[in-house]
mmCIF file of C-alpha atoms in Angstrom:
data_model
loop_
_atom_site.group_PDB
_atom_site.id
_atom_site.type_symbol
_atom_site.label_atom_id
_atom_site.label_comp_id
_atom_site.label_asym_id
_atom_site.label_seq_id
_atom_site.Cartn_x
_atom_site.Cartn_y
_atom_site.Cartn_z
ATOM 1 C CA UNK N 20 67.221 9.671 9.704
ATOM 2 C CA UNK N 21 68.047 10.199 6.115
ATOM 3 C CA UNK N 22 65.181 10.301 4.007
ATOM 4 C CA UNK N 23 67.301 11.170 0.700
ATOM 5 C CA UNK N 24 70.779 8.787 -0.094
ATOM 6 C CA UNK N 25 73.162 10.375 -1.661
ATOM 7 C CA UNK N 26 75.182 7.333 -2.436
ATOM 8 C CA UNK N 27 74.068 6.814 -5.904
ATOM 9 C CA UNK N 28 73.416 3.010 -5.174
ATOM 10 C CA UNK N 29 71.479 3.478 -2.831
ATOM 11 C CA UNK N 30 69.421 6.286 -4.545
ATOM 12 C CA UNK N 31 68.787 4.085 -7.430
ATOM 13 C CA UNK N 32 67.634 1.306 -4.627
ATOM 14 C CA UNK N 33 65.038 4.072 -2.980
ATOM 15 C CA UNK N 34 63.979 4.503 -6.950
ATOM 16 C CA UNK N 35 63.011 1.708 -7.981
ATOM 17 C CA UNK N 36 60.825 1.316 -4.629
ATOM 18 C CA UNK N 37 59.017 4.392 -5.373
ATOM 19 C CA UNK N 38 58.699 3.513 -9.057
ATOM 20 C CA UNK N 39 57.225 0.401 -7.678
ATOM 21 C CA UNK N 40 54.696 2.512 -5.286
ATOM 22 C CA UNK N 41 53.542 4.483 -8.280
ATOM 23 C CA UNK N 42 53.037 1.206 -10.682
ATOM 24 C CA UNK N 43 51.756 -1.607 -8.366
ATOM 25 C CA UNK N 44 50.325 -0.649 -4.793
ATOM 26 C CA UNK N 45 48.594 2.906 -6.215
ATOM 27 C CA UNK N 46 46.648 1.066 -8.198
ATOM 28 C CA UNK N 47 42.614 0.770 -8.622
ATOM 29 C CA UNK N 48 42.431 -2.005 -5.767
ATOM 30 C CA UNK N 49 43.702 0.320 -3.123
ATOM 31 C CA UNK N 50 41.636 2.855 -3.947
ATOM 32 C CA UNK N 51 38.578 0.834 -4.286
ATOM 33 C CA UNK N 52 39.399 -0.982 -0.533
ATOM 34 C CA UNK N 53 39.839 2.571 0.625
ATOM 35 C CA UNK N 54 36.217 3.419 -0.594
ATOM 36 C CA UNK N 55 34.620 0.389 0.346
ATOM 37 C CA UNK N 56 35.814 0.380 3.459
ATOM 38 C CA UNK N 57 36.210 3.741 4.514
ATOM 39 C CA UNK N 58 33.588 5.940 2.198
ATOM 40 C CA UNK N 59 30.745 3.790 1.920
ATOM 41 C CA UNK N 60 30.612 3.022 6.393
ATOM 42 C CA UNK N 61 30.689 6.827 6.501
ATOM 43 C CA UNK N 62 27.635 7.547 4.075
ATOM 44 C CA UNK N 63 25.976 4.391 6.007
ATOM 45 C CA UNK N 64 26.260 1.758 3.151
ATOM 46 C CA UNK N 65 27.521 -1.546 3.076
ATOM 47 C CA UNK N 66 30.600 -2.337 1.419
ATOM 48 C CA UNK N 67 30.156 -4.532 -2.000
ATOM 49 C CA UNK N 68 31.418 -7.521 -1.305
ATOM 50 C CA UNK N 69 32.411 -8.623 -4.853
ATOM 51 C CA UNK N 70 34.053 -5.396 -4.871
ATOM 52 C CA UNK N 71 36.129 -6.248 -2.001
ATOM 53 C CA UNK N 72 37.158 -9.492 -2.769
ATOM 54 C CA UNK N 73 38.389 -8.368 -6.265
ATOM 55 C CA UNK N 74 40.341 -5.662 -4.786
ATOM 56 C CA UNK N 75 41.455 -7.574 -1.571
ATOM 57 C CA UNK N 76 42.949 -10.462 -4.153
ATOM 58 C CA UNK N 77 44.861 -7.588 -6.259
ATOM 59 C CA UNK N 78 46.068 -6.217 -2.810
ATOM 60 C CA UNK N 79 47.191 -9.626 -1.403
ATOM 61 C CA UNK N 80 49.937 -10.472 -4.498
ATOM 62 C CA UNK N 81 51.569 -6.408 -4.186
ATOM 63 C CA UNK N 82 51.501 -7.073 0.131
ATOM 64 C CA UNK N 83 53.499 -10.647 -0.669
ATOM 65 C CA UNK N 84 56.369 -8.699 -2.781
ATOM 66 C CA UNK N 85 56.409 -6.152 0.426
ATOM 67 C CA UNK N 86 56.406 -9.207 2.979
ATOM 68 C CA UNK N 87 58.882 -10.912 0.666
ATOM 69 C CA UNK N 88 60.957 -7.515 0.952
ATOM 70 C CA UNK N 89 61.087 -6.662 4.752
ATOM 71 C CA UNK N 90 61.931 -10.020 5.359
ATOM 72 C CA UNK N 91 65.440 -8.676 3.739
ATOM 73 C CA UNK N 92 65.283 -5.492 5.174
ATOM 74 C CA UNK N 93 63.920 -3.155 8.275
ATOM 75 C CA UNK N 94 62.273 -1.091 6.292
ATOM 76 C CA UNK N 95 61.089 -1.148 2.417
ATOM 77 C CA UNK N 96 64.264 -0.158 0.140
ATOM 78 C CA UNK N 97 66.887 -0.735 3.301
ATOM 79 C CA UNK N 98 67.618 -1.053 6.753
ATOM 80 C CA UNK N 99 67.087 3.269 6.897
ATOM 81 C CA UNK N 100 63.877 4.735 6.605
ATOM 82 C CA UNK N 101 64.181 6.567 3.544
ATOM 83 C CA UNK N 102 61.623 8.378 1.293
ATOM 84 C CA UNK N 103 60.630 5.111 -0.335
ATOM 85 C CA UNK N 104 58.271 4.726 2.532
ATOM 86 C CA UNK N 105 56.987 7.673 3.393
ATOM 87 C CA UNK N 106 53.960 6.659 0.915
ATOM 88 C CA UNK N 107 52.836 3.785 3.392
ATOM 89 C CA UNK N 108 51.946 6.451 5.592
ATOM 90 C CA UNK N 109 48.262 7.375 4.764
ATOM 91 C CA UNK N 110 47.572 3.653 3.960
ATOM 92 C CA UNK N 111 48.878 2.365 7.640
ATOM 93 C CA UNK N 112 46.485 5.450 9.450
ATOM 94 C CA UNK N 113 43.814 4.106 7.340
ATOM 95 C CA UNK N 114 44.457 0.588 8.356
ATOM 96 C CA UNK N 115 44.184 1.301 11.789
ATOM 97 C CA UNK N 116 41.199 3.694 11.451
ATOM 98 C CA UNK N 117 39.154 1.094 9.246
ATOM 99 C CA UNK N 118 36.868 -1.578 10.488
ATOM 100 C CA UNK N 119 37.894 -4.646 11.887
ATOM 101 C CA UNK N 120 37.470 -7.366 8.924
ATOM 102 C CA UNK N 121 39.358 -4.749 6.927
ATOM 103 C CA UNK N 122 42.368 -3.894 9.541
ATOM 104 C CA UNK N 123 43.197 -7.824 9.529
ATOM 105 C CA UNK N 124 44.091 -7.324 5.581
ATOM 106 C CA UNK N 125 46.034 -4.639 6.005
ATOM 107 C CA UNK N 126 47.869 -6.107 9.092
ATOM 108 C CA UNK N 127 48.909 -9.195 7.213
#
């Protein structure tokens, strides 16, 4: 496994991924899923569904560049795990320590 290329072509490729991580799927609607349907069950209240459905639709158009994406390659960048996506990591525990409805949106 080599988490860092050093072939500068495929350092710029693991780049723009992460630059991608840090502009589109880090946004408000990830964080707002994660507290709807994480927080909120915890501190025994409901999640808002408005809320939800806002964030869920945000969610859905970065998830079809990713499908789009690892229907090229194994993994995000390439066909390496590299560090580009290592920040998937947290969201895919979450995913599969969430509630049903909200595992299925993940999954997708």
């Amino acid at each position: 496994m080599e988490l860092i290329c050093f072939d500068s072509r495929m350092r710029a490729i693991v780049a723009n991924w992460i630059n991608v991580e840090d502009r589109r799927f880090e946004a408000p609607s990830a964080g707002d899923l994660a507290t709807e349907y994480l927080v909120k069950p915890k501190k025994e209240h409901k999640p808002e569904q408005a809320m939800v459905g806002d964030a869920e639709a945000k969610m859905a158009e970065v998830l079809r560049v990713y499908k789009g994406q690892l229907t090229k390659h194994k993994y995000i960048a390439m066909d390496k795990y590299t560090i580009a996506d290592v920040p998937r990591l947290p969201d895919l525990k979450n995913s599969i320590n969430t509630s049903s409805s909200s595992s299925r949106f993940f999954v997708r």
